[in-house]
mmCIF file of C-alpha atoms in Angstrom:
data_model
loop_
_atom_site.group_PDB
_atom_site.id
_atom_site.type_symbol
_atom_site.label_atom_id
_atom_site.label_comp_id
_atom_site.label_asym_id
_atom_site.label_seq_id
_atom_site.Cartn_x
_atom_site.Cartn_y
_atom_site.Cartn_z
ATOM 1 C CA UNK Y 6 -139.501 94.470 -73.559
ATOM 2 C CA UNK Y 7 -139.767 95.107 -70.092
ATOM 3 C CA UNK Y 8 -140.005 98.692 -68.489
ATOM 4 C CA UNK Y 9 -136.927 97.611 -66.110
ATOM 5 C CA UNK Y 10 -133.659 97.511 -66.563
ATOM 6 C CA UNK Y 11 -130.763 96.388 -64.442
ATOM 7 C CA UNK Y 12 -127.389 97.732 -65.424
ATOM 8 C CA UNK Y 13 -124.858 96.133 -64.421
ATOM 9 C CA UNK Y 14 -121.907 93.514 -64.644
ATOM 10 C CA UNK Y 15 -121.830 89.684 -65.258
ATOM 11 C CA UNK Y 16 -118.890 89.262 -62.419
ATOM 12 C CA UNK Y 17 -120.509 92.034 -59.835
ATOM 13 C CA UNK Y 18 -121.772 90.536 -56.955
ATOM 14 C CA UNK Y 19 -123.320 93.343 -56.142
ATOM 15 C CA UNK Y 20 -125.380 93.027 -59.906
ATOM 16 C CA UNK Y 21 -125.928 89.465 -58.473
ATOM 17 C CA UNK Y 22 -127.500 90.059 -55.876
ATOM 18 C CA UNK Y 23 -130.218 92.157 -57.405
ATOM 19 C CA UNK Y 24 -130.997 90.168 -60.722
ATOM 20 C CA UNK Y 25 -130.656 86.824 -58.133
ATOM 21 C CA UNK Y 26 -133.789 88.593 -56.474
ATOM 22 C CA UNK Y 27 -135.151 89.413 -59.393
ATOM 23 C CA UNK Y 28 -135.892 85.413 -60.707
ATOM 24 C CA UNK Y 29 -136.457 84.606 -57.505
ATOM 25 C CA UNK Y 30 -139.561 87.231 -57.588
ATOM 26 C CA UNK Y 31 -140.002 85.938 -61.000
ATOM 27 C CA UNK Y 32 -139.936 89.784 -62.089
ATOM 28 C CA UNK Y 33 -138.915 90.563 -66.138
ATOM 29 C CA UNK Y 34 -136.396 92.734 -66.442
ATOM 30 C CA UNK Y 35 -133.802 93.462 -69.739
ATOM 31 C CA UNK Y 36 -130.350 92.916 -68.185
ATOM 32 C CA UNK Y 37 -127.717 95.846 -69.807
ATOM 33 C CA UNK Y 38 -124.148 95.138 -69.838
ATOM 34 C CA UNK Y 39 -121.424 97.651 -67.686
ATOM 35 C CA UNK Y 40 -117.909 97.194 -68.737
ATOM 36 C CA UNK Y 41 -116.384 96.512 -65.182
ATOM 37 C CA UNK Y 42 -113.277 98.045 -66.041
ATOM 38 C CA UNK Y 43 -113.508 100.489 -69.231
ATOM 39 C CA UNK Y 44 -114.862 103.909 -69.390
ATOM 40 C CA UNK Y 45 -118.260 103.538 -70.540
ATOM 41 C CA UNK Y 46 -119.507 103.575 -66.584
ATOM 42 C CA UNK Y 47 -117.726 107.662 -66.264
ATOM 43 C CA UNK Y 48 -119.518 108.564 -69.184
ATOM 44 C CA UNK Y 49 -122.960 109.521 -70.404
ATOM 45 C CA UNK Y 50 -125.046 108.341 -70.681
ATOM 46 C CA UNK Y 51 -124.687 106.244 -67.305
ATOM 47 C CA UNK Y 52 -123.509 108.938 -65.720
ATOM 48 C CA UNK Y 53 -126.998 110.067 -66.449
ATOM 49 C CA UNK Y 54 -128.477 107.201 -64.087
ATOM 50 C CA UNK Y 55 -125.726 107.433 -61.734
ATOM 51 C CA UNK Y 56 -123.380 110.070 -61.423
ATOM 52 C CA UNK Y 57 -121.393 108.442 -59.249
ATOM 53 C CA UNK Y 58 -120.167 106.579 -61.692
ATOM 54 C CA UNK Y 59 -121.292 102.661 -59.959
ATOM 55 C CA UNK Y 60 -122.739 99.951 -60.673
ATOM 56 C CA UNK Y 61 -125.990 98.525 -60.757
ATOM 57 C CA UNK Y 62 -128.141 100.846 -61.069
ATOM 58 C CA UNK Y 63 -131.977 100.137 -61.816
ATOM 59 C CA UNK Y 64 -134.009 101.684 -64.397
ATOM 60 C CA UNK Y 65 -137.887 101.103 -63.198
ATOM 61 C CA UNK Y 66 -140.454 103.607 -65.901
ATOM 62 C CA UNK Y 67 -139.277 106.837 -65.005
ATOM 63 C CA UNK Y 68 -137.915 105.775 -61.718
ATOM 64 C CA UNK Y 69 -133.967 105.129 -61.198
ATOM 65 C CA UNK Y 70 -132.745 103.184 -58.118
ATOM 66 C CA UNK Y 71 -128.422 103.464 -58.039
ATOM 67 C CA UNK Y 72 -126.740 101.215 -55.033
ATOM 68 C CA UNK Y 73 -127.884 97.123 -54.621
ATOM 69 C CA UNK Y 74 -129.107 97.338 -51.216
ATOM 70 C CA UNK Y 75 -131.648 100.168 -52.271
ATOM 71 C CA UNK Y 76 -132.209 98.367 -55.540
ATOM 72 C CA UNK Y 77 -133.482 95.560 -53.304
ATOM 73 C CA UNK Y 78 -135.397 97.517 -51.020
ATOM 74 C CA UNK Y 79 -137.367 98.731 -53.839
ATOM 75 C CA UNK Y 80 -137.732 95.306 -55.579
ATOM 76 C CA UNK Y 81 -139.487 94.229 -52.249
ATOM 77 C CA UNK Y 82 -141.822 97.133 -51.441
ATOM 78 C CA UNK Y 83 -143.437 97.824 -55.117
ATOM 79 C CA UNK Y 84 -143.671 94.083 -56.773
ATOM 80 C CA UNK Y 85 -142.862 91.341 -53.283
ATOM 81 C CA UNK Y 86 -143.960 93.405 -50.476
ATOM 82 C CA UNK Y 87 -146.442 90.324 -49.426
ATOM 83 C CA UNK Y 88 -143.257 87.755 -49.326
ATOM 84 C CA UNK Y 89 -142.412 89.385 -46.231
ATOM 85 C CA UNK Y 90 -138.326 89.799 -47.452
ATOM 86 C CA UNK Y 91 -137.894 92.733 -45.017
ATOM 87 C CA UNK Y 92 -140.160 91.561 -42.332
ATOM 88 C CA UNK Y 93 -142.499 93.974 -40.491
ATOM 89 C CA UNK Y 94 -141.076 92.868 -36.909
ATOM 90 C CA UNK Y 95 -139.083 95.659 -35.676
ATOM 91 C CA UNK Y 96 -135.810 93.158 -34.116
ATOM 92 C CA UNK Y 97 -136.003 91.325 -37.509
ATOM 93 C CA UNK Y 98 -136.368 94.252 -40.283
ATOM 94 C CA UNK Y 99 -133.096 95.916 -38.126
ATOM 95 C CA UNK Y 100 -130.876 92.490 -38.357
ATOM 96 C CA UNK Y 101 -131.966 92.760 -41.790
ATOM 97 C CA UNK Y 102 -130.334 96.565 -42.436
ATOM 98 C CA UNK Y 103 -127.547 95.383 -40.401
ATOM 99 C CA UNK Y 104 -126.971 92.593 -42.808
ATOM 100 C CA UNK Y 105 -127.556 95.113 -46.160
ATOM 101 C CA UNK Y 106 -125.297 97.361 -44.270
ATOM 102 C CA UNK Y 107 -122.473 95.033 -43.673
ATOM 103 C CA UNK Y 108 -122.767 93.595 -47.123
ATOM 104 C CA UNK Y 109 -121.421 97.385 -48.244
ATOM 105 C CA UNK Y 110 -118.567 98.860 -45.487
ATOM 106 C CA UNK Y 111 -115.284 97.487 -44.183
ATOM 107 C CA UNK Y 112 -116.332 94.274 -43.132
ATOM 108 C CA UNK Y 113 -117.372 93.110 -46.376
ATOM 109 C CA UNK Y 114 -114.154 94.557 -48.756
ATOM 110 C CA UNK Y 115 -112.201 91.520 -48.234
ATOM 111 C CA UNK Y 116 -114.381 89.554 -49.431
ATOM 112 C CA UNK Y 117 -115.877 91.172 -53.210
ATOM 113 C CA UNK Y 118 -112.166 92.898 -53.311
ATOM 114 C CA UNK Y 119 -109.834 89.623 -53.109
ATOM 115 C CA UNK Y 120 -111.672 88.429 -56.863
ATOM 116 C CA UNK Y 121 -111.895 92.012 -58.501
ATOM 117 C CA UNK Y 122 -107.765 92.392 -57.153
ATOM 118 C CA UNK Y 123 -107.067 88.508 -58.829
ATOM 119 C CA UNK Y 124 -108.751 89.635 -61.990
ATOM 120 C CA UNK Y 125 -107.222 92.040 -62.275
ATOM 121 C CA UNK Y 126 -104.097 90.394 -61.874
ATOM 122 C CA UNK Y 127 -102.966 92.840 -58.465
ATOM 123 C CA UNK Y 128 -101.649 89.722 -55.960
ATOM 124 C CA UNK Y 129 -100.443 91.865 -53.582
ATOM 125 C CA UNK Y 130 -104.347 93.260 -52.371
ATOM 126 C CA UNK Y 131 -105.177 89.987 -51.798
ATOM 127 C CA UNK Y 132 -102.879 88.812 -49.261
ATOM 128 C CA UNK Y 133 -103.901 91.613 -47.119
ATOM 129 C CA UNK Y 134 -108.368 91.418 -48.375
ATOM 130 C CA UNK Y 135 -107.612 87.457 -47.444
ATOM 131 C CA UNK Y 136 -107.353 87.872 -43.889
ATOM 132 C CA UNK Y 137 -110.014 90.495 -44.036
ATOM 133 C CA UNK Y 138 -112.828 87.471 -45.595
ATOM 134 C CA UNK Y 139 -111.870 85.398 -43.666
ATOM 135 C CA UNK Y 140 -112.787 87.355 -40.326
ATOM 136 C CA UNK Y 141 -116.003 88.135 -42.301
ATOM 137 C CA UNK Y 142 -116.824 84.270 -42.954
ATOM 138 C CA UNK Y 143 -115.321 83.780 -39.288
ATOM 139 C CA UNK Y 144 -118.782 86.309 -38.487
ATOM 140 C CA UNK Y 145 -121.517 84.882 -41.013
ATOM 141 C CA UNK Y 146 -120.428 81.105 -39.981
ATOM 142 C CA UNK Y 147 -120.862 82.363 -36.114
ATOM 143 C CA UNK Y 148 -124.775 83.985 -36.998
ATOM 144 C CA UNK Y 149 -125.749 80.603 -39.000
ATOM 145 C CA UNK Y 150 -124.585 78.274 -36.016
ATOM 146 C CA UNK Y 151 -128.250 76.273 -35.605
ATOM 147 C CA UNK Y 152 -129.679 78.461 -38.440
ATOM 148 C CA UNK Y 153 -130.404 77.397 -41.335
ATOM 149 C CA UNK Y 154 -131.554 81.665 -42.765
ATOM 150 C CA UNK Y 155 -129.353 84.451 -41.556
ATOM 151 C CA UNK Y 156 -132.540 86.121 -39.662
ATOM 152 C CA UNK Y 157 -136.312 85.009 -40.025
ATOM 153 C CA UNK Y 158 -137.114 81.628 -40.419
ATOM 154 C CA UNK Y 159 -137.175 81.457 -43.928
ATOM 155 C CA UNK Y 160 -135.349 83.914 -46.724
ATOM 156 C CA UNK Y 161 -134.645 87.654 -46.510
ATOM 157 C CA UNK Y 162 -133.321 90.175 -47.901
ATOM 158 C CA UNK Y 163 -130.112 89.697 -46.204
ATOM 159 C CA UNK Y 164 -129.877 86.194 -47.570
ATOM 160 C CA UNK Y 165 -129.867 87.550 -50.702
ATOM 161 C CA UNK Y 166 -126.850 89.896 -50.095
ATOM 162 C CA UNK Y 167 -124.600 88.081 -48.190
ATOM 163 C CA UNK Y 168 -124.816 85.068 -51.077
ATOM 164 C CA UNK Y 169 -123.149 87.074 -53.424
ATOM 165 C CA UNK Y 170 -120.601 88.357 -51.224
ATOM 166 C CA UNK Y 171 -119.803 84.578 -50.511
ATOM 167 C CA UNK Y 172 -119.125 82.847 -53.307
ATOM 168 C CA UNK Y 173 -117.118 86.311 -54.680
ATOM 169 C CA UNK Y 174 -115.241 85.121 -51.856
ATOM 170 C CA UNK Y 175 -114.326 82.285 -52.649
ATOM 171 C CA UNK Y 176 -113.783 82.415 -55.614
ATOM 172 C CA UNK Y 177 -111.711 85.283 -54.500
ATOM 173 C CA UNK Y 178 -109.411 81.741 -53.274
ATOM 174 C CA UNK Y 179 -110.939 81.406 -50.087
ATOM 175 C CA UNK Y 180 -111.609 77.927 -48.659
ATOM 176 C CA UNK Y 181 -115.085 77.378 -47.021
ATOM 177 C CA UNK Y 182 -113.947 74.107 -46.545
ATOM 178 C CA UNK Y 183 -113.958 75.230 -42.657
ATOM 179 C CA UNK Y 184 -116.822 76.634 -42.768
ATOM 180 C CA UNK Y 185 -119.545 74.273 -42.517
ATOM 181 C CA UNK Y 186 -122.972 76.413 -41.180
ATOM 182 C CA UNK Y 187 -122.224 78.759 -45.077
ATOM 183 C CA UNK Y 188 -121.536 75.740 -46.910
ATOM 184 C CA UNK Y 189 -125.648 74.842 -45.600
ATOM 185 C CA UNK Y 190 -126.664 77.732 -46.136
ATOM 186 C CA UNK Y 191 -125.044 78.447 -49.682
ATOM 187 C CA UNK Y 192 -126.829 75.474 -50.026
ATOM 188 C CA UNK Y 193 -130.051 76.275 -49.275
ATOM 189 C CA UNK Y 194 -130.149 79.179 -51.089
ATOM 190 C CA UNK Y 195 -129.097 77.616 -54.160
ATOM 191 C CA UNK Y 196 -132.107 75.667 -53.249
ATOM 192 C CA UNK Y 197 -134.254 78.654 -54.192
ATOM 193 C CA UNK Y 198 -137.066 78.455 -56.615
ATOM 194 C CA UNK Y 199 -135.845 80.432 -59.316
ATOM 195 C CA UNK Y 200 -131.627 80.755 -58.025
ATOM 196 C CA UNK Y 201 -129.522 81.784 -60.873
ATOM 197 C CA UNK Y 202 -125.442 80.996 -59.738
ATOM 198 C CA UNK Y 203 -122.964 84.571 -59.595
ATOM 199 C CA UNK Y 204 -120.919 83.521 -63.777
ATOM 200 C CA UNK Y 205 -118.324 81.827 -63.068
ATOM 201 C CA UNK Y 206 -115.166 85.018 -64.076
ATOM 202 C CA UNK Y 207 -112.155 82.119 -64.953
ATOM 203 C CA UNK Y 208 -110.883 82.842 -61.184
ATOM 204 C CA UNK Y 209 -110.885 80.102 -59.189
ATOM 205 C CA UNK Y 210 -109.162 78.263 -56.368
ATOM 206 C CA UNK Y 211 -106.467 77.313 -59.158
ATOM 207 C CA UNK Y 212 -105.635 81.287 -60.076
#
């Protein structure tokens, strides 16, 4: 049994980005299921880990870290500092943090909300958020023009966070065919050693 436990849900993009990074840096952990649609997140003992009742939450011995971006920074600084997933160069460091913020901000809301609206049969929300999704995709695609990765000449935490967002966007009925730079970049991420795919929620473009 590992000292590290990850509380999350297989359909959560925020959970996936943490699980993906753990796999890439080859760090073992126990996967702890948290019910996405149920009341478990609002009840003890989960609320003792994160009073906000949100997933994911990482428990590393006596250390408890909620929020996917905070978890990624903690893991990068604690277990993979020599791999430079969070660059030391000030401009690159700032750029990575920008993408971490974007992954949790209003611009990304459409990319993460669309598949959840569809999964839980709320199509009225999908119409509005799909427009936001395409704006977000266009922005990311422009940043990848002539670049293999979002920030540096190698993958960083920016790529880890954005990958899960983009894949959830395509699962939520957003067509990626117009975004050739993103498609190339997705292949790059998926070619990383230790890559694990987003679990199919059976939403898909045909839903």
